[in-house]
Coordinates of C-alpha atoms and ligand atoms in Angstrom, one line a residue:
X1 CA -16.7 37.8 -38.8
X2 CA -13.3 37.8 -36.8
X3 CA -10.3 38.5 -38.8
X4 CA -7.0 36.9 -37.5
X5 CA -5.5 40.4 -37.8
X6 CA -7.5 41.2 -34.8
X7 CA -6.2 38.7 -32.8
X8 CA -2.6 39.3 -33.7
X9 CA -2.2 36.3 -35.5
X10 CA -0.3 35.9 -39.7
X11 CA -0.9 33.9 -42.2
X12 CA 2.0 31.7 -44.0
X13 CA 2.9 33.4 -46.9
X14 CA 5.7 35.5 -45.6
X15 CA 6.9 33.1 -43.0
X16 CA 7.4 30.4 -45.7
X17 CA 8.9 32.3 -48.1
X18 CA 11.9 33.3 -45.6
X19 CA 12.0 29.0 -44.3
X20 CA 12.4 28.4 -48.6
X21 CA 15.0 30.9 -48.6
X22 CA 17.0 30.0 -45.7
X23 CA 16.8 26.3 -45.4
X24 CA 14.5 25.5 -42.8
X25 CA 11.0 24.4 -42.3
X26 CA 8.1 26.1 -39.4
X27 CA 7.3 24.0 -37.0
X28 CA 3.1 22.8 -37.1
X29 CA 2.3 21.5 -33.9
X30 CA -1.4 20.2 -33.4
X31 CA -3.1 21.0 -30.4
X32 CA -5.9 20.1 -28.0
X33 CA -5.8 21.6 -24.8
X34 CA -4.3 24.4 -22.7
X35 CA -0.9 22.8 -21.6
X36 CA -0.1 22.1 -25.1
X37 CA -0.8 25.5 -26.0
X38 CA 1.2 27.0 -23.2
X39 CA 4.3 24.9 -24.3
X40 CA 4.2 25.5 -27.9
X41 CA 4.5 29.2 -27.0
X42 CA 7.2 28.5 -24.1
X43 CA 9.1 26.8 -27.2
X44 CA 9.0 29.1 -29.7
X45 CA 9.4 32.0 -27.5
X46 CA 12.9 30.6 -25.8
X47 CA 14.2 29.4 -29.3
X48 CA 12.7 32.8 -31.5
X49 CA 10.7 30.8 -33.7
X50 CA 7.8 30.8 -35.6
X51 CA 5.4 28.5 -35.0
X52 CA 2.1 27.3 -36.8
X53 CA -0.4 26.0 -34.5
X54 CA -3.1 23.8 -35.9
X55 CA -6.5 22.7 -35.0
X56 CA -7.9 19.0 -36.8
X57 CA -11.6 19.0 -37.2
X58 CA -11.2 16.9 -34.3
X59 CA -9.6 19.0 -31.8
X60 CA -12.4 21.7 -32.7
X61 CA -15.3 18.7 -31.6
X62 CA -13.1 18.3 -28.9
X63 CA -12.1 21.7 -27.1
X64 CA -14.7 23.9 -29.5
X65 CA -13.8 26.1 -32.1
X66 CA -14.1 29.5 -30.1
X67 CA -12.3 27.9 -27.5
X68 CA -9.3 27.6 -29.3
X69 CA -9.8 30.2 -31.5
X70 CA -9.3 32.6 -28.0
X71 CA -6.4 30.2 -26.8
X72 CA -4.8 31.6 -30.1
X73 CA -5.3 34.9 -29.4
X74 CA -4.2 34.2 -25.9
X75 CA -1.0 32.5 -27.2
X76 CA -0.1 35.7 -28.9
X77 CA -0.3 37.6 -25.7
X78 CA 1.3 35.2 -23.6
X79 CA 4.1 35.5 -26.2
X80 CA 4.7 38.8 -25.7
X81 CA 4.3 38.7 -22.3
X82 CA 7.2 35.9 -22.0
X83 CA 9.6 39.1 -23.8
X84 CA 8.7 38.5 -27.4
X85 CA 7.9 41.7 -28.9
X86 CA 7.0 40.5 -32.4
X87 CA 5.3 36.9 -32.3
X88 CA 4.8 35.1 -35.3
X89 CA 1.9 32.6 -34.8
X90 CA -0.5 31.4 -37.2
X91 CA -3.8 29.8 -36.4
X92 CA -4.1 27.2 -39.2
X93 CA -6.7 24.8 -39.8
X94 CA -5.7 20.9 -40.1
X95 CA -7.1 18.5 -42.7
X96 CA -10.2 20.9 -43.7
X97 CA -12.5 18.1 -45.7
X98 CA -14.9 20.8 -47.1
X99 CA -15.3 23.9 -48.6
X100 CA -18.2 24.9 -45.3
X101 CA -15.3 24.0 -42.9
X102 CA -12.4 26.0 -44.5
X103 CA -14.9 29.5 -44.6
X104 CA -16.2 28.7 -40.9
X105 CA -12.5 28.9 -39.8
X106 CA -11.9 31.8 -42.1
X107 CA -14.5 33.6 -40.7
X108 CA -13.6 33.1 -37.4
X109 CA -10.2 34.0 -36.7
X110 CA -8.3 31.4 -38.2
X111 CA -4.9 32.9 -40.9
X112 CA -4.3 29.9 -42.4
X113 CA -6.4 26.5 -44.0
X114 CA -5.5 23.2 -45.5
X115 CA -8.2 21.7 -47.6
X116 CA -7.6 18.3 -48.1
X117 CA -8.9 17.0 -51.2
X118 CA -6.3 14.0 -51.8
X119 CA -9.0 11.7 -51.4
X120 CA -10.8 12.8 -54.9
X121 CA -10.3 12.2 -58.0
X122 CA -7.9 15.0 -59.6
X123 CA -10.4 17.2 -61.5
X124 CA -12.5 17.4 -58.0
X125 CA -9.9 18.2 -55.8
X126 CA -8.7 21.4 -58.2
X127 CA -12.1 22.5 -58.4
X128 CA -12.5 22.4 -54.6
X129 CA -9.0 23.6 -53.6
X130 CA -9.9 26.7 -56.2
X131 CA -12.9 27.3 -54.5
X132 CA -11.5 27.3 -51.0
X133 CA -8.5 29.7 -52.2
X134 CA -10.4 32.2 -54.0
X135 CA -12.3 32.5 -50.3
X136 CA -9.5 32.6 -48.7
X137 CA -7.5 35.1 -50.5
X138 CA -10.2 37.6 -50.5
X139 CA -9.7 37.3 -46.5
X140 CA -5.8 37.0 -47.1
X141 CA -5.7 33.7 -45.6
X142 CA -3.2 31.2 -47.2
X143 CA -4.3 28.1 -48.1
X144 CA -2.6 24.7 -48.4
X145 CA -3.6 22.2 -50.4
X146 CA -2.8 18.3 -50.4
X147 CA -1.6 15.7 -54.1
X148 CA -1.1 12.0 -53.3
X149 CA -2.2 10.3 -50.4
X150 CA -0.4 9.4 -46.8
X151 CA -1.0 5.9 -45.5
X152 CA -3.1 5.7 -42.1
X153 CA -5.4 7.8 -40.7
X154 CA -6.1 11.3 -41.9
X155 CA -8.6 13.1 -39.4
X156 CA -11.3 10.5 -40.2
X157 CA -10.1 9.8 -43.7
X158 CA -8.2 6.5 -43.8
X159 CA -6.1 5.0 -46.4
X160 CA -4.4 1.2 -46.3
X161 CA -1.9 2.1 -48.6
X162 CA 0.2 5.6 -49.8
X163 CA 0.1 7.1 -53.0
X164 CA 2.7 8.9 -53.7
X165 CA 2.4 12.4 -55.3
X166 CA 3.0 12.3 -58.9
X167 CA 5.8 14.8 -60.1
X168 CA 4.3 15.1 -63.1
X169 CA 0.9 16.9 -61.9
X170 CA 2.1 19.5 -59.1
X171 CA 2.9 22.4 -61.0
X172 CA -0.4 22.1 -63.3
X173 CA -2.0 22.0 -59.9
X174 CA -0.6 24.4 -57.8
X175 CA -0.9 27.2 -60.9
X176 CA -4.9 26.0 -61.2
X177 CA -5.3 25.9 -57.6
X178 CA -3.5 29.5 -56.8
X179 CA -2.8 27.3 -53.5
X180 CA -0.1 28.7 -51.4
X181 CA 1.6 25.4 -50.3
X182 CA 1.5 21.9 -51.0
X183 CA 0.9 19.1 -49.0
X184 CA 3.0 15.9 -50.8
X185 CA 3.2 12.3 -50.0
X186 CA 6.5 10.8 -50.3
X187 CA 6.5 8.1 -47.3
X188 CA 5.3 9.9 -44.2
X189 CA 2.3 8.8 -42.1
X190 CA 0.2 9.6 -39.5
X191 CA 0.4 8.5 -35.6
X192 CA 3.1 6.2 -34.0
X193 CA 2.6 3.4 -36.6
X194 CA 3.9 4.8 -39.5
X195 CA 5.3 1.3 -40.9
X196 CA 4.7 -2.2 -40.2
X197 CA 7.4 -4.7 -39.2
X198 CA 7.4 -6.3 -42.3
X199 CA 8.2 -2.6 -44.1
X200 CA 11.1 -2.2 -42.1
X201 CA 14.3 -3.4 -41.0
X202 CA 15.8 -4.9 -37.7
X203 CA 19.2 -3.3 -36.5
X204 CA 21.2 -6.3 -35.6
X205 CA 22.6 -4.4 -32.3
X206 CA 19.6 -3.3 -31.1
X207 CA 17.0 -5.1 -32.2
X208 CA 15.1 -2.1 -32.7
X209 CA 12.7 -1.3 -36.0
X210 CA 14.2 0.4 -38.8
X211 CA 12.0 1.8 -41.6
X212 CA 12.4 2.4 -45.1
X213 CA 13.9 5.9 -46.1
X214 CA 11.4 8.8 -47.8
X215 CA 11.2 9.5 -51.3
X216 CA 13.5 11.9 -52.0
X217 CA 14.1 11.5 -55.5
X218 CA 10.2 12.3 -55.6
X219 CA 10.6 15.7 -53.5
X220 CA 13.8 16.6 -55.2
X221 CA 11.8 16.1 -59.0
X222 CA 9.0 18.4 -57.1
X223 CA 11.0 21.2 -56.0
X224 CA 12.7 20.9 -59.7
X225 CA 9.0 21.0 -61.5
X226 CA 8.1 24.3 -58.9
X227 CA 11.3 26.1 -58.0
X228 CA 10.5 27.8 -54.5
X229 CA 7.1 26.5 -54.0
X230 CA 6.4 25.8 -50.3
X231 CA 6.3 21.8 -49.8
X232 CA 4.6 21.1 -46.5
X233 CA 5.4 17.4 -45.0
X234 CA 2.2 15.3 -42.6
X235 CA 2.8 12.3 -40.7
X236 CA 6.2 13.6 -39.5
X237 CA 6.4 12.5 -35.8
X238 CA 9.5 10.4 -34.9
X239 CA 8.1 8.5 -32.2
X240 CA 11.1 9.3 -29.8
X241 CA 12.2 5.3 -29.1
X242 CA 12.9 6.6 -25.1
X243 CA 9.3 8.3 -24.7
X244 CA 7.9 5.1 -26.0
X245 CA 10.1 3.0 -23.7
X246 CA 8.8 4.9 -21.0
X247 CA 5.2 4.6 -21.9
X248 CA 5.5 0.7 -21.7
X249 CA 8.1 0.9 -18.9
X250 CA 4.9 2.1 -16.6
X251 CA 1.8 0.3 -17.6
X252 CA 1.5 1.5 -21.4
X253 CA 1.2 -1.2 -24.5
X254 CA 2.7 0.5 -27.5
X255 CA 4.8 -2.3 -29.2
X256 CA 6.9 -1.3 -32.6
X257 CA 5.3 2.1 -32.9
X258 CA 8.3 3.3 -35.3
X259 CA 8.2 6.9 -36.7
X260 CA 10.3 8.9 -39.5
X261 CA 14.2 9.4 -38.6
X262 CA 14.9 12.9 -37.5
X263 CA 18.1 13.0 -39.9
X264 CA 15.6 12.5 -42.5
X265 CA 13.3 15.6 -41.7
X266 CA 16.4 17.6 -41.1
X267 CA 17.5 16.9 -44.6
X268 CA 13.9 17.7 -45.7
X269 CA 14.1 21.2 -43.7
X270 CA 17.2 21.9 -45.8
X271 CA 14.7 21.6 -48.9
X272 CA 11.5 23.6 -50.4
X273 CA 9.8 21.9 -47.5
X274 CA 9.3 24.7 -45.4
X275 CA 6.5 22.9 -42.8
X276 CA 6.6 19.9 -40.8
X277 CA 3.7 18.3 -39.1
X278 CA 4.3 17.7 -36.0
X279 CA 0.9 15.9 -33.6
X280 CA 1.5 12.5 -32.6
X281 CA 5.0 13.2 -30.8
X282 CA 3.4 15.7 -28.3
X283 CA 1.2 13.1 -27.7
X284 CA 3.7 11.1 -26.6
X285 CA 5.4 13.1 -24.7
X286 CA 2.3 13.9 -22.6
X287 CA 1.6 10.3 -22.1
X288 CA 4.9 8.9 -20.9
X289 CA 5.0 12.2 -18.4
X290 CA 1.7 11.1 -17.2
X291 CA 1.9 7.4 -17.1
X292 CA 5.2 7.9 -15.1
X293 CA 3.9 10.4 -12.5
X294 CA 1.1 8.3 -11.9
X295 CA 3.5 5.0 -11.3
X296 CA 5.5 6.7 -9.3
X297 CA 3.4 9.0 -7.2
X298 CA -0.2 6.7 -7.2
X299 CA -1.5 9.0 -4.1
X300 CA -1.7 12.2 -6.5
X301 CA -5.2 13.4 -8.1
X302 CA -5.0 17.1 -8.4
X303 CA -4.9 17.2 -12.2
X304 CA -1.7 20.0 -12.0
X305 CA 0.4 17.9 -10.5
X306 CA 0.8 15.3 -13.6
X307 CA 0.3 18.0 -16.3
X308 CA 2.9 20.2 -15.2
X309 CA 5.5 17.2 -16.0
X310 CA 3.7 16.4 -19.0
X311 CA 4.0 20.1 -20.3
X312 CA 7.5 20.4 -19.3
X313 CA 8.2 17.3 -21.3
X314 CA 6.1 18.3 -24.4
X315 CA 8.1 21.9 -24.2
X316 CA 11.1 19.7 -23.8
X317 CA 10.4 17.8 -27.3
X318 CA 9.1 21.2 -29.3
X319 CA 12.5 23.0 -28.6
X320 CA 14.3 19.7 -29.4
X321 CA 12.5 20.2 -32.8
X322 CA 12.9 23.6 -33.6
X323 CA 16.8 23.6 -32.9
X324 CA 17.9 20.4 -33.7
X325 CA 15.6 19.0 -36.2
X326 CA 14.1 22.0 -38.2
X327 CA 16.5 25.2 -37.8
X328 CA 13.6 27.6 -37.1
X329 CA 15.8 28.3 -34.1
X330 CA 16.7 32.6 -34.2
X331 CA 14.2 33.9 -36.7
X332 CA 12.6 36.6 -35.1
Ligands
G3H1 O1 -3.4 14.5 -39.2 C1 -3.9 14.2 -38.1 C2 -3.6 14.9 -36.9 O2 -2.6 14.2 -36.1 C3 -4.8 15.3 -36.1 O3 -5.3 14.2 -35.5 O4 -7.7 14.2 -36.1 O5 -6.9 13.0 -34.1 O6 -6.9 15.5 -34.0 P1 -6.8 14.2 -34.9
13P2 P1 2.1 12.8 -36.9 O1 1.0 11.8 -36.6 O2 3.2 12.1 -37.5 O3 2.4 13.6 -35.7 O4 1.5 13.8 -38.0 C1 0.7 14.9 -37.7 C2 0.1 15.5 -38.9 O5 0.4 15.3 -40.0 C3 -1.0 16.5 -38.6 O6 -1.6 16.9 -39.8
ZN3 ZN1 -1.7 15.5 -41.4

């Protein structure tokens, strides 16, 4: 048994109940390998921000579970290292799908979980949300949980179509559950196809894909059925139009990959939504830094000199979030 106390890490609860308070949302930014990792800190370091990192049960098949577990731990003391003398990182586990999941990650290091049960039936995901919080809290580990259901791909759950969450059931659920946060669906979706031409939109000027807007009425009847309760938003990548142009500009094929306006998840940050998801953007960002190196400079094959673009362009795009997008800019 590790606890994340050892390793310097928190869990949510205090972090999110300053973000409800002041009007902004903690940045969640998923990560694989060591150059996100590095920039993620870089960002929140420069812009005194606190910053959930999160692991998909994919990323721990991936780079292994102790791996990043210790890449965690390291991230703290690289924090402090780069000046800050009181980081606030929290190890948080993605998309858990079962109850065995949730307690290996508790058990090893990790502050924070999401179970996912928006896939059951409504009875079944109380009953295993309930199960994975009364773990959890014995460990003080916050736990988020997940109503309705986000279009596309979740981990290796997939859904055609969303369901949004229905006002009507959070606060019966969240008091049943003793969750922490909540997880809603009100538009968002995973990766860099979050709507299909048809769904959106053409601007006349530029031709380019606009979608619909989210469902605010939904979140605004949410936050008015649980005052204060910490609303956590998936699927919120923008899919930054010029990193995409740059990916196809040099040998990539990513046509009308369209993502959620940034005005939109600023006016969500404003709200009881107090963490964004942030995966597919990153991903981006790496790509087009990569794909461009390699166009331009076809001789290179020593793997540090294309990563050290892509990681200045990823630490590029998490700042841009954190100050322009969330406001968890100067919280430390
Ligand atoms: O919600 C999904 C995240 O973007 C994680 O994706 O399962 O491919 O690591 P992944
Ligand atoms: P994006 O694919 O929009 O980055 O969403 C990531 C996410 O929700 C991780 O859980
Ligand atoms: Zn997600």
């Amino acid at each position: 048994m590790t606890s994340y106390k050892e390793l310097g890490l928190v869990n949510t609860r205090e972090m999110f109940a300053k973000a409800v308070a002041g009007g902004y949302a903690i940045p969640a930014f998923n990560f694989n390998t060591l150059e996100q990792m590095q920039a993620i800190v870089q960002a929140a370091v420069e812009t005194k921000s606190p910053v959930i990192m999160q692991v998909s049960k994919g990323a721990r098949n991936y780079a292994n579970g102790t791996i990043l577990r210790y890449m965690a731990q390291g991230a703290v003391e690289y924090a402090k290292e780069l000046g800050c003398a009181n980081p606030q990182i929290v190890l948080h586990l993605d998309h858990g799908d079962s109850f065995e999941l949730c307690k290996d990650c508790i058990d090893n290091g990790f502050s924070s979980v999401m179970i996912d049960g928006s896939s059951l039936p409504y009875e079944e995901n109380i009953e295993l949300t309930k199960k994975v919080v009364e773990y959890a809290h014995a460990h003080d580990v916050t736990v988020e949980a997940e109503l309705g259901v986000l279009a596309g791909v979740e981990d290796e759950v997939a859904s055609e179509v969303s369901h949004y969450t229905k006002p009507e059931e959070v606060e019966d659920f969240s008091k049943r559950t003793g969750c922490d946060s909540l997880a809603i669906s009100i538009g968002t979706s995973h990766g860099a196809y979050k709507f299909t031409p048809e769904q959106c939109t053409r601007d006349p000027k530029t031709g380019k894909l606009v979608p619909p807007p989210l469902a605010f009425d939904i979140l605004h009847e949410i936050e008015k059925r649980i005052p204060g309760f910490p609303i956590v938003l998936h699927g919120s990548s923008s899919v930054p139009q010029d990193e995409v142009d740059t990916i196809n500009a040099h040998g990539g094929k990513l046509p009308d990959a369209v993502g959620i306006p940034e005005e939109q998840l600023r006016e969500a940050s404003r709200s009881a939504v107090c963490k964004i998801n942030i995966d597919s953007d990153s991903r981006l960002a790496m790509t087009a830094a990569i794909r461009k190196h390699f166009d331009e400079k076809p001789g290179d094959f020593d793997p540090r000199q294309y990563l050290k673009p892509a990681r200045e362009n990823m630490k590029k795009m998490y700042m841009h979030k954190i100050v322009d997008v969330l406001g968890s800019n100067d919280k430390l």
